[in-house]
Structure formats: C-alpha cells, structure tokens
Coordinates of C-alpha atoms and ligand atoms in Angstrom, one line a residue:
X1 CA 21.4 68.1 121.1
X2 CA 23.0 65.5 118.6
X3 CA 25.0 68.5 117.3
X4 CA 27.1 69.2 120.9
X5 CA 29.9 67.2 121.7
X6 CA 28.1 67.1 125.3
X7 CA 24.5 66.4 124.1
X8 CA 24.1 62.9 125.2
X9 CA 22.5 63.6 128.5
X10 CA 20.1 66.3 127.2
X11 CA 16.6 66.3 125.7
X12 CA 15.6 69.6 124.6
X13 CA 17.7 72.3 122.4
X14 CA 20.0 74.9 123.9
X15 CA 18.2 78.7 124.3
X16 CA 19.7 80.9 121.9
X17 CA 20.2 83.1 124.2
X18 CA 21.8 80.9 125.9
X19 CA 24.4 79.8 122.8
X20 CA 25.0 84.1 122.3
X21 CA 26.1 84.2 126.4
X22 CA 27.9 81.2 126.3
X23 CA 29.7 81.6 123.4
X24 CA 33.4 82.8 123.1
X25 CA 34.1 81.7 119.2
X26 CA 34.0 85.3 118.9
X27 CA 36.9 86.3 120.3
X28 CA 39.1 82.3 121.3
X29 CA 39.3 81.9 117.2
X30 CA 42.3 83.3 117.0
X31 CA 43.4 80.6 119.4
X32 CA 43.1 77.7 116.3
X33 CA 46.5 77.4 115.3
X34 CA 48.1 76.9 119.0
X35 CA 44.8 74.5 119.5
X36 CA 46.0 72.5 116.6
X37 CA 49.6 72.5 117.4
X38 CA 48.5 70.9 120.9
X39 CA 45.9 68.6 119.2
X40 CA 48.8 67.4 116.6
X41 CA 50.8 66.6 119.9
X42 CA 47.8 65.3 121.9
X43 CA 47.5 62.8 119.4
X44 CA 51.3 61.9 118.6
X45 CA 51.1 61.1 122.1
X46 CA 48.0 58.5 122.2
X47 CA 49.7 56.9 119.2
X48 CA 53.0 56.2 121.5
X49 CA 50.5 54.7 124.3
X50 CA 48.5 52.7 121.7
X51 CA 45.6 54.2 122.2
X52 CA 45.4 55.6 118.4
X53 CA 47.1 53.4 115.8
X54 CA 49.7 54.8 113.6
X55 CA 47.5 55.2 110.8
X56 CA 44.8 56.5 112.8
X57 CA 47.3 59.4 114.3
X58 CA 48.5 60.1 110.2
X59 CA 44.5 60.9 109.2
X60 CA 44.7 63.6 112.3
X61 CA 47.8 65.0 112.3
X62 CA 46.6 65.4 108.0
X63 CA 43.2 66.5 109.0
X64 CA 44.2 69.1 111.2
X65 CA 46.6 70.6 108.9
X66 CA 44.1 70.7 106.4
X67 CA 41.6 72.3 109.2
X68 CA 44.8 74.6 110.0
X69 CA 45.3 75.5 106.5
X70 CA 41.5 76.4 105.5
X71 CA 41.2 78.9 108.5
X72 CA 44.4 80.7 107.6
X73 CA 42.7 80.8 103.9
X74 CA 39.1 82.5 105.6
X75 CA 37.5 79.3 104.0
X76 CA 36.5 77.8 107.5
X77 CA 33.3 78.7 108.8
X78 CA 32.4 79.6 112.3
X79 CA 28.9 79.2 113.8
X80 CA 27.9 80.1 116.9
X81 CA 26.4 76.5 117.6
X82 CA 29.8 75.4 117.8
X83 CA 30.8 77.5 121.2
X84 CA 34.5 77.8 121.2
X85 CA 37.3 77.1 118.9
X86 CA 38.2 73.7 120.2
X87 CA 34.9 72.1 119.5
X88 CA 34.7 73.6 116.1
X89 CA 37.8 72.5 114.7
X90 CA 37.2 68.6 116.7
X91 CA 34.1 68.9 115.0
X92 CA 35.5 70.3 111.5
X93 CA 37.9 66.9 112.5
X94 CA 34.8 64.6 112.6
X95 CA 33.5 65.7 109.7
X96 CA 36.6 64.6 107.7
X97 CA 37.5 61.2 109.3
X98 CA 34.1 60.5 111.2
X99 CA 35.0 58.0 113.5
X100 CA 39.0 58.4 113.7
X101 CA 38.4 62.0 114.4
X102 CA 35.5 61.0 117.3
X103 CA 39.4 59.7 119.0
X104 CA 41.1 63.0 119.3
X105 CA 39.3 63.6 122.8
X106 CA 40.5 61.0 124.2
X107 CA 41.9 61.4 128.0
X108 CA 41.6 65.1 127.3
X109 CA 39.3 67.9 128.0
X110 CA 38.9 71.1 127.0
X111 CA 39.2 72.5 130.7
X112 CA 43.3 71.2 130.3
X113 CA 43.3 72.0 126.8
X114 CA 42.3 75.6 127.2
X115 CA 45.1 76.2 129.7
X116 CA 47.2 74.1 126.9
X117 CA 46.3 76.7 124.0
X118 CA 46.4 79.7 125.8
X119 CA 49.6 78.6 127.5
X120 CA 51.2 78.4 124.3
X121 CA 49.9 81.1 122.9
X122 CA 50.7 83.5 125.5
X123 CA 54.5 82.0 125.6
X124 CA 54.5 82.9 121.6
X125 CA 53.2 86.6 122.4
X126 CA 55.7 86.7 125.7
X127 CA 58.5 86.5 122.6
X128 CA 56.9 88.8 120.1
X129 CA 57.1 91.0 123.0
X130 CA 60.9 90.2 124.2
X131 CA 61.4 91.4 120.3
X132 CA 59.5 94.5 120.8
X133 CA 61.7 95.3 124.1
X134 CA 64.9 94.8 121.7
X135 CA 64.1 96.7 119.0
X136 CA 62.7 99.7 121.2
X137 CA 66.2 99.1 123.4
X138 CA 67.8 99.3 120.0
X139 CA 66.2 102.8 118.7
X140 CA 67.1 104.4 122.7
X141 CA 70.7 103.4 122.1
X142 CA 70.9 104.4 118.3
X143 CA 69.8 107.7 119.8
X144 CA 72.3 107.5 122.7
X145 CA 74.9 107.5 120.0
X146 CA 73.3 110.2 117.6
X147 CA 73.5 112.6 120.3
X148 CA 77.0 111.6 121.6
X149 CA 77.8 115.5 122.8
X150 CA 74.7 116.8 123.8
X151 CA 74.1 118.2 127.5
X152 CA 70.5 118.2 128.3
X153 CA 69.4 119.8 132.3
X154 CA 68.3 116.8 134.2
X155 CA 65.6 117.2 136.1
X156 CA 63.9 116.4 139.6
X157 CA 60.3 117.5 140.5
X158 CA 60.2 118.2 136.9
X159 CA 62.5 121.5 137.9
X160 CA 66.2 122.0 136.7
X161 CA 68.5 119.8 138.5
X162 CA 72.2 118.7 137.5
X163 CA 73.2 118.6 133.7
X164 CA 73.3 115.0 132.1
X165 CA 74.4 113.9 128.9
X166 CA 71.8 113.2 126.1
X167 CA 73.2 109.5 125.7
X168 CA 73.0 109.0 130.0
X169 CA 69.4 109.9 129.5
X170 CA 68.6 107.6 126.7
X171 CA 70.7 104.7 128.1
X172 CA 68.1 105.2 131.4
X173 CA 65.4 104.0 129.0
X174 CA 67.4 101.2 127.8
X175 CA 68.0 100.0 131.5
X176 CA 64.4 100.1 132.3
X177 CA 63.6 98.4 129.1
X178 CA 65.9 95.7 130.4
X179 CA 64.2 95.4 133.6
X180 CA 61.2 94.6 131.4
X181 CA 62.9 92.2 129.6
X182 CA 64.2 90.5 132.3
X183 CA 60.2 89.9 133.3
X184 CA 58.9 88.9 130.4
X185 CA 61.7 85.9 130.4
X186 CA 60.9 85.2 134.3
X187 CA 57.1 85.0 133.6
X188 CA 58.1 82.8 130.1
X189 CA 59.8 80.3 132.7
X190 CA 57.3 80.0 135.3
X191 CA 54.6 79.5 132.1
X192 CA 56.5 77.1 130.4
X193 CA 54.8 73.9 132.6
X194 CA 52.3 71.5 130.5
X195 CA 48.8 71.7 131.5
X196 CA 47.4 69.0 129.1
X197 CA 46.9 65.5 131.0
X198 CA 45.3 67.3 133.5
X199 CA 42.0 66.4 132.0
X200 CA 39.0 67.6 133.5
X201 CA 40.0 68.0 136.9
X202 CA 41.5 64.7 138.1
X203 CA 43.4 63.2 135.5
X204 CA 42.7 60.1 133.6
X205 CA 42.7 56.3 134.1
X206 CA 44.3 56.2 130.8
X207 CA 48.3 55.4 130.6
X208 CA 48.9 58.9 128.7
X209 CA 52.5 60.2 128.8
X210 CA 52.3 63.7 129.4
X211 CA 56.2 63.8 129.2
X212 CA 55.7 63.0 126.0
X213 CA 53.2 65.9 125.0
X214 CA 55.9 68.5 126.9
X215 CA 58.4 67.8 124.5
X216 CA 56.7 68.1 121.7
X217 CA 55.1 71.4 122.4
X218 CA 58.1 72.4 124.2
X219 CA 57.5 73.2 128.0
X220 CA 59.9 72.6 130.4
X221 CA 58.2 71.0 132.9
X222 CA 54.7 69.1 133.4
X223 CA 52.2 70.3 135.7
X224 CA 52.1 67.7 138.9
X225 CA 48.5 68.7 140.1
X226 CA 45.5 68.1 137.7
X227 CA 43.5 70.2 139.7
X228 CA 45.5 73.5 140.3
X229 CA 46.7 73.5 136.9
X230 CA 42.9 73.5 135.3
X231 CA 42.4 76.7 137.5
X232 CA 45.0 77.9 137.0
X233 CA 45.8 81.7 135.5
X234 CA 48.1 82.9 136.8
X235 CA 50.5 83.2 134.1
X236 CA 47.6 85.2 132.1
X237 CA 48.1 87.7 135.7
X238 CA 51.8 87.6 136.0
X239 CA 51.6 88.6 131.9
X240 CA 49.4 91.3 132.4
X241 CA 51.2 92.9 135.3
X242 CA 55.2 92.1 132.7
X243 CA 52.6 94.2 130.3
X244 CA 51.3 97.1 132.8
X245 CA 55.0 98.0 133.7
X246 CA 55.9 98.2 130.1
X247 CA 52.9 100.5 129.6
X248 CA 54.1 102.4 132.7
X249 CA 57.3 103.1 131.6
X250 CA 56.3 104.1 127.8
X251 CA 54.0 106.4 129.3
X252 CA 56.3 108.2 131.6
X253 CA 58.6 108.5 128.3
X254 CA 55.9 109.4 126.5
X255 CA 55.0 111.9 128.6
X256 CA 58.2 113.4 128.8
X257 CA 58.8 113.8 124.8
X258 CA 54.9 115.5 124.7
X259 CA 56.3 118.0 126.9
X260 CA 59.9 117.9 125.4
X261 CA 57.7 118.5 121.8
X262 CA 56.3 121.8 123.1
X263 CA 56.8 125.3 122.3
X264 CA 58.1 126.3 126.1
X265 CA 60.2 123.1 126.4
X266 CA 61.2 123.0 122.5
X267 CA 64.0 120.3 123.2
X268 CA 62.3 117.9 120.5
X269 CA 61.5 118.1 116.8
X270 CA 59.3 115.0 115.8
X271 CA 58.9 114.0 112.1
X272 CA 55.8 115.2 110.8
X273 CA 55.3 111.4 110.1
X274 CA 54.1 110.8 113.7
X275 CA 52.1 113.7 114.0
X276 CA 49.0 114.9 113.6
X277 CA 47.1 118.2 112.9
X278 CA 43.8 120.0 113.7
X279 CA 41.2 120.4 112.1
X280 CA 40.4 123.7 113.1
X281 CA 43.8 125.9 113.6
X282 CA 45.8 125.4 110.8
X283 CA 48.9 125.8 112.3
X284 CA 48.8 122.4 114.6
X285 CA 51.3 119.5 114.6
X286 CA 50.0 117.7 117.4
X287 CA 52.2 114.3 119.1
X288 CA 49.3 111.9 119.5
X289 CA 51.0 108.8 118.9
X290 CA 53.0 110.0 122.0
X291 CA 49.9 110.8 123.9
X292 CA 47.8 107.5 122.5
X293 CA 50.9 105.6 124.0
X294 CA 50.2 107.1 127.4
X295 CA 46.2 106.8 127.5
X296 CA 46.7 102.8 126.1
X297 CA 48.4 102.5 129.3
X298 CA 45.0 102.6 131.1
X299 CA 43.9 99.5 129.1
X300 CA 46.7 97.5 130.1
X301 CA 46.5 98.4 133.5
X302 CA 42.6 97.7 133.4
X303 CA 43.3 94.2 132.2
X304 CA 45.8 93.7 134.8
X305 CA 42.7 94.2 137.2
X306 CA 40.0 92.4 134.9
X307 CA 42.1 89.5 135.5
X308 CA 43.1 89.6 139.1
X309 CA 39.0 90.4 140.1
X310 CA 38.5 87.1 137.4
X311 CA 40.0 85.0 139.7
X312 CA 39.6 86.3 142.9
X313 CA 37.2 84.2 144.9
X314 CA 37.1 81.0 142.6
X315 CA 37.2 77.2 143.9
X316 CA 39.2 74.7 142.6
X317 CA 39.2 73.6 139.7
X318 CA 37.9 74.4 136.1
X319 CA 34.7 76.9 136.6
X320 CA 33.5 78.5 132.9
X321 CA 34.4 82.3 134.4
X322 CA 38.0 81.5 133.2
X323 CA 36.7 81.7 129.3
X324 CA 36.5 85.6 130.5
X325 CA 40.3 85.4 130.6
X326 CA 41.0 85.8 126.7
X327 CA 39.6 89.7 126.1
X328 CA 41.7 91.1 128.6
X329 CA 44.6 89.2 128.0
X330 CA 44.4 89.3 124.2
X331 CA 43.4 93.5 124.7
X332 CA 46.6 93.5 127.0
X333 CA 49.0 92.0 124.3
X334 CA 47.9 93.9 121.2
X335 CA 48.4 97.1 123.0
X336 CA 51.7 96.6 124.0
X337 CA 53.1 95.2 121.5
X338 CA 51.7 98.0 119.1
X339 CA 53.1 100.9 121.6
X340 CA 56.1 99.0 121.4
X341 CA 56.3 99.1 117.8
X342 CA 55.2 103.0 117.7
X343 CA 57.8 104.1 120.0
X344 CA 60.5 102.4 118.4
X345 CA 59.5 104.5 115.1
X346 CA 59.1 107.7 117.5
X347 CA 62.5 107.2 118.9
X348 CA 64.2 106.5 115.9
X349 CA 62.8 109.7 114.1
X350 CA 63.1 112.3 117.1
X351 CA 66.2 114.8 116.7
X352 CA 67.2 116.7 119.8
X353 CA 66.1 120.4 119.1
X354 CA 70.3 121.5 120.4
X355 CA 70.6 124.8 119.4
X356 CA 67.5 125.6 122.0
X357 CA 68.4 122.7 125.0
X358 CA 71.6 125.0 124.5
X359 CA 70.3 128.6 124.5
X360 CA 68.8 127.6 128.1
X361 CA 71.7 125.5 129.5
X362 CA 72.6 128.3 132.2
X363 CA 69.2 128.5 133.5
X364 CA 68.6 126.9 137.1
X365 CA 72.2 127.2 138.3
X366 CA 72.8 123.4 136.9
X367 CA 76.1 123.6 137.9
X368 CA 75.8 124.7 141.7
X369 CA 75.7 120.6 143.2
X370 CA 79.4 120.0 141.1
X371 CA 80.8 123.9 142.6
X372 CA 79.2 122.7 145.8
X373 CA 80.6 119.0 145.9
X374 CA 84.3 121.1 145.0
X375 CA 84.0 122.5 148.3
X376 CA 83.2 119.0 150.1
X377 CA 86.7 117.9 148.4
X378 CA 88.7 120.6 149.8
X379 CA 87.3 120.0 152.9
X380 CA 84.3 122.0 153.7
X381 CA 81.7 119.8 155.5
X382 CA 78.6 118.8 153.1
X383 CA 76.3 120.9 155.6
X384 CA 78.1 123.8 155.1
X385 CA 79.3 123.6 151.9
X386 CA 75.5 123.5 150.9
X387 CA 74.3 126.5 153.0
X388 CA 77.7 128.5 151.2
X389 CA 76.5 127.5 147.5
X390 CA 72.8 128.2 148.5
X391 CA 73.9 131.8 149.7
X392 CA 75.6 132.3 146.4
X393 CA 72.3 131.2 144.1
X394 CA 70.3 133.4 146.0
X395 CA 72.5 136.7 145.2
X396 CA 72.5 135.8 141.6
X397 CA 68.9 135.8 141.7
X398 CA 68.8 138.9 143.8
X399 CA 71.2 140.4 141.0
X400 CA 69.4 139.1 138.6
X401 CA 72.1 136.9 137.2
X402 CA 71.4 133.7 135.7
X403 CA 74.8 132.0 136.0
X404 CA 77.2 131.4 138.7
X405 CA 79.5 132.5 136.7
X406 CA 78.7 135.8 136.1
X407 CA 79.0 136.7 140.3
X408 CA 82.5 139.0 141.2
X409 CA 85.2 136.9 142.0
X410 CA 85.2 139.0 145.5
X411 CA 81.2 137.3 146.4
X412 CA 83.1 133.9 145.9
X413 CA 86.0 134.4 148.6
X414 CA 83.8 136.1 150.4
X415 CA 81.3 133.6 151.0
X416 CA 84.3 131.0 151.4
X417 CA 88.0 131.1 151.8
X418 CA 88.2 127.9 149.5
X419 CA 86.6 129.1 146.6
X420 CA 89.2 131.0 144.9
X421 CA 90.3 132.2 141.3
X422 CA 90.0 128.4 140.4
X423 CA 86.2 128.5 140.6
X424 CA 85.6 129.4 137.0
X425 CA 87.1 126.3 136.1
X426 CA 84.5 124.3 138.0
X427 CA 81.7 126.3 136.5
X428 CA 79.4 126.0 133.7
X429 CA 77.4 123.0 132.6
X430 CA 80.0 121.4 130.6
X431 CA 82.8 122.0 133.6
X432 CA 80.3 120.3 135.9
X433 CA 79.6 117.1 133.7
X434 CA 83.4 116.5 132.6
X435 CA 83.5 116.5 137.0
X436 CA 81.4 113.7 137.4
X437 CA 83.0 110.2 138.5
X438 CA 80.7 107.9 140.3
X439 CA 79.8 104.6 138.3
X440 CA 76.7 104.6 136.4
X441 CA 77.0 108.3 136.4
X442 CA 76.6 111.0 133.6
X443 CA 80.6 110.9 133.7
X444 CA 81.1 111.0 130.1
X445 CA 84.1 108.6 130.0
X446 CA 81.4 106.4 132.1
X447 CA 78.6 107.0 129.6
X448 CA 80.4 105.6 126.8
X449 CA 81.5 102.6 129.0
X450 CA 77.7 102.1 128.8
X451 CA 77.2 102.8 125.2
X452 CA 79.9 100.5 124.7
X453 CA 78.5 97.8 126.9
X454 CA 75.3 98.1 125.3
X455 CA 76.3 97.6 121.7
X456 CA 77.7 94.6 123.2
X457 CA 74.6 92.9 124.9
X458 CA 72.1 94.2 121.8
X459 CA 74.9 92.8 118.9
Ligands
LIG1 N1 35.5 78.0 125.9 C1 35.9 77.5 127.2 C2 36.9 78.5 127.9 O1 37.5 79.3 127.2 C3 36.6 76.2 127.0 C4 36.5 75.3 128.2 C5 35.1 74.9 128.5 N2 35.0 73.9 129.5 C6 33.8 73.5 130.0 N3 33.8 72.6 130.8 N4 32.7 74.1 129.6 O2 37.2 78.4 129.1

C-alpha cells in the first residue's frame, strides 16, 4: 500500500477489481488543468499563512506547470493504480520535489477539491456555452435580416394560422436563446462560491485563508458550511437542467426546419454541406444534422435525471457516489455545446425556399383574424364578429375558393352591413400583416424595432 496516498492504515494490496470499479482516471483526466489551477492557488495560499515557505511554494507552483505542460504534450502517463486525476498529478508532484511536494495536501482534501475542480471547470464550460448562445443568436438574427420581406403562414397546432414575417419568426428564436442565456449567467452566479477549505468535511485546525484562495481562482463568494459544500452538486443539476432547456428548444427548431426541408412543406433549401444521402435511393438529401440535434436532446435530458437520481437520497457530507457526477455532466456539456455549434452553421446556410412559401400564401384563409378584428374596430362585438367571418370561410370552402378574396362583394354585405367595398383593402396576407400594431407583434414597423434592438444588444 506504500504506493496510495491513503495506504498507511492498510496491510494487504488493493483487488484489482477493486482499482478498475473505483477508478475514475478514465474519464476526471480531463479535469488536470482546472486541478492544477486550484493546486497553484491552494498553495499560494499556505505560503501567505506560513505554512509553505516562499521557496517551497516557487518548486510547486514550477512543478505543476511542468506537470501541466507534459499532459497537454500526451507525455504524462496515467495508470490505473493512481485512481483519479488529483492523486496522479500530487503524485507526479512528489516525484519531482519529494518532500516539498508531500506539502501540497496540506489542510485540503480531495472531497473539497473535487467540488473545487469541477466548480471551475463547469464555470469555464457555463462560458463556452454563453458563446455558443451568442453566436447561434447571431446566425437567427443574420437570418432575420436576410429575409427582411418575406411573409411566412404562422402556425398553431401545426395548422395555418395568421401570416408573420420571416424576421418575427427568427427574432422568436433569438428571444428564447436569450432566456437561455439569461440561465446559464444565473447558474454561473450561484456556482461561483469556493468550495476548497472545506476539507474533508469539517474544515481544518489550520489558519488557512480561504478568502485568499477565492480571489485567486476567482469566485465570488466562499462557501460558509464545510459540510454542505462537500455534498454539494447542485450546480452540476441546475447546469444540466440550463443545458436540457437549450436541447429543448434546438430540438423544437430542429424539428421545425426537418419538416420545413420537406417536399410537402418545401419552405427550406439546406446546403448540401449539412446533408446527407442514402445509400440506397440515389436521389436522397437527407437533414440529419437537424434530426441528430433533436435525438441528442434525449442525452441531455437523461443526464439531467442521472444527476438528480445521483443525489437523491444521500447524507451529508462527501460519499464516493458523487465521482458518478463527471459522465453525465461532461456527456451533458459536449452535446450542447456541439448542437450549438451545428445549428449556428445550419442557420447560417439555410435560404427560405420564397417562391414556394409564396405560391401557398392564400391557403388557410390567413387573413380571416385581421378581416375579423376590422369588424371588432367598427364596432361589431368580438363574439359576433367571429361567428360572421367564420360563416364567410365556410362558403369559400363550400365554393371551393381558397381566398377571401375571391367571395362576391354581395356575400360580404350580406353577411354584415360593415363589411363593405373597403374589404378588399383589408384582405390578403400582406394587407393583414401591414394591420398589425400590438408591441412585440409581427407589425413590420415593430419587427424592425426588434431587429434594430437586437443589432444593438449582440454588437
Ligand atoms: N475521484 C473522487 C471523486 O471524483 C475524488 C474524491 C475522492 N474522495 C474520497 N474520499 N475517496 O469524487
């Protein structure tokens, strides 16, 4: 046992069986450089308390650069005696400065420095993330002003609804995207509290200065209770769930552009870049990025619950379940963050398919809510300005007529005094969006208000 940091009290060698269970080098390694950056402040710190001399703290800070430097290089070897990453880089420490580098651990443990590294690793993938959001916010509202005079029907139970510009639907993705932002800076703060000083569970008799460590690593704050912060994950949780919305809304988009990208919907021509074929009918061009973005979903959403079931159920304070925190939350963070990057290049290649959105326009009587709302403003009670417009839809379908529009002026007096001669002028899909006025409406004078706006906030 001479070769575990924790072998004094035992006789006989680990099973290794035991060492493969136990292990989690395989997947915390990519943990070394934020374990290193919390060492390098760890020890800063015991040299300001005098528990390391200046010198002493030089040969570590230098020891774990170079440690730092030969796994970035793939010249650092990991073995499977050596459990985790922390105890293979302290003992990758040892073996350059022997007994300077047997100080590093001191009033530490690797319960508050797990929570330390993956703290600040997460707080480092929170931001790659936050730059994700931007750039696919970015791509939405480059697209917003590419398609500046497009109409495109709006739908509700996935059946025609009211018309909407192209730009007020892609400036709806931008919102959400915002939302999401908005999250992942929320969850950032709450995060951003130090861990380290926590020790194993209770502290240490030692004078540390855990101020001191906060600064350097940059948290905000310093955890007041060494035993909830060693058990404590939920940041990892609250990250996961910033991470399952995301997925959610890319794969409702996602969704919508595989339809969009069919032949019966034909609104959307994607690049054959981001496309795929078949290898059996020839004539394929298949949108799987778009539909890999939607199934990934399911692993976000699946580390959301590894997590939460993780935890559920555990006592205070540091119990070795919590090293089954990594996979999940790593799995959860790649996937995002490579959907984010996927959709960006998806947005940013599609074209609007406008010749065909615009053969269809008149289909689904798009316009009837703005010719029924005319009736509301001279007058006519909502109720029954409804039941009038209804009555009108259903004798253009009876006559087989697929625009308002094409009814005899007699039908429209007929069915109400108030719609006279200046009907026409309220008809027809680009009539009934120029008629829009609410705020945060398709109004188009409103719409590029937002565009506007948004240039402004994504400068
Ligand atoms: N590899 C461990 C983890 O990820 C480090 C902490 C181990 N602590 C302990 N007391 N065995 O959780």
């Amino acid at each position: 046992m001479a070769n575990k940091p924790w072998g004094g009290r035992f006789e006989g060698k680990t099973d290794r069986r035991v060492e493969q269970f136990t292990e989690s080098i395989s997947f915390d390694r990519r943990l070394f450089k934020h374990d290193i950056q919390g060492s390098i402040a760890h020890a800063r710190m015991l040299a300001h308390v005098e528990l390391l001399t200046t010198d002493e703290c030089q040969q570590i800070v230098q020891g774990l650069s170079e440690i730092q430097a030969e796994i970035e290089a793939g010249r650092f070897e990991f073995v499977l005696e050596r459990e985790d990453i922390h105890m293979h880089i302290e003992a990758a420490l040892i073996e350059k400065l022997g007994d300077v580098g047997r100080k590093l651990h001191t009033a530490r443990s690797r319960n508050d420095q797990v929570a330390t590294d993956l703290k600040l690793w997460t707080r480092d993938a929170l931001d790659r993330i936050d730059g994700g959001l931007v750039t696919l916010q970015r791509a939405f509202l480059d697209a917003a002003g590419r398609h500046r005079d497009v109409i495109l029907p709006g739908y509700t139970h996935l059946q025609r609804a009211q018309p909407v510009l192209a730009a007020h639907y892609f400036l709806a993705y931008v919102e959400k995207l915002a939302r999401d932002r908005s999250r992942v800076r929320d969850c950032r703060e709450r995060l951003n509290v130090l861990p380290l000083g926590a020790a194993a569970l209770a502290g240490t008799t030692l004078p540390i200065d855990r101020t001191h460590v906060a600064q350097s690593l940059g948290f905000a704050d310093v955890a007041a209770n060494s035993l909830d912060v060693s058990s404590d994950r939920d940041f990892a949780i609250e990250s996961a769930s910033v991470l399952s919305l995301i997925a959610v809304h890319l794969s409702g988009w996602a969704e919508e552009w595989v339809l969009w990208s069919t032949q019966e919907f034909s609104f959307l021509a994607l690049p054959d870049a981001i496309c795929t074929g078949s290898s059996i009918m020839p004539q394929k061009k298949n949108p799987d990025v778009l539909e890999l973005i939607r199934g990934r979903t399911g692993r976000v959403i699946g580390a959301l619950q590894t997590l939460l079931v993780l935890v559920k159920g555990l006592p205070l304070a540091y119990n070795r379940d919590l090293q089954e925190d990594k996979p999940p939350l790593f799995e959860a963070f790649d996937t995002v963050e490579a959907c984010l990057d996927l959709a960006a290049v998806v947005v940013e290649g599609a074209k609007l398919r406008t010749d065909r959105i615009n053969e269809r326009l008149d289909e689904g009587y798009l316009d009837a809510t703005t010719l029924m709302e005319y009736l509301i403003r001279e007058g006519i009670p909502q109720r029954t300005a409804h039941e009038v417009i209804g009555h009108l839809v259903g004798l253009c379908e009876q006559k087989g007529l697929n625009r308002l529009a094409d009814l005899p002026e007699e039908e429209f007096s007929r069915a109400n005094p108030k719609l006279g001669p200046k009907v026409k002028e309220q008809l027809g899909v680009a009539n009934a969006v120029k008629a829009f006025r609410s705020f945060g409406s398709t109004a188009p004078e409103e719409v590029e208000r937002q565009i506007g706006i948004w240039c402004d906030r994504l400068k």
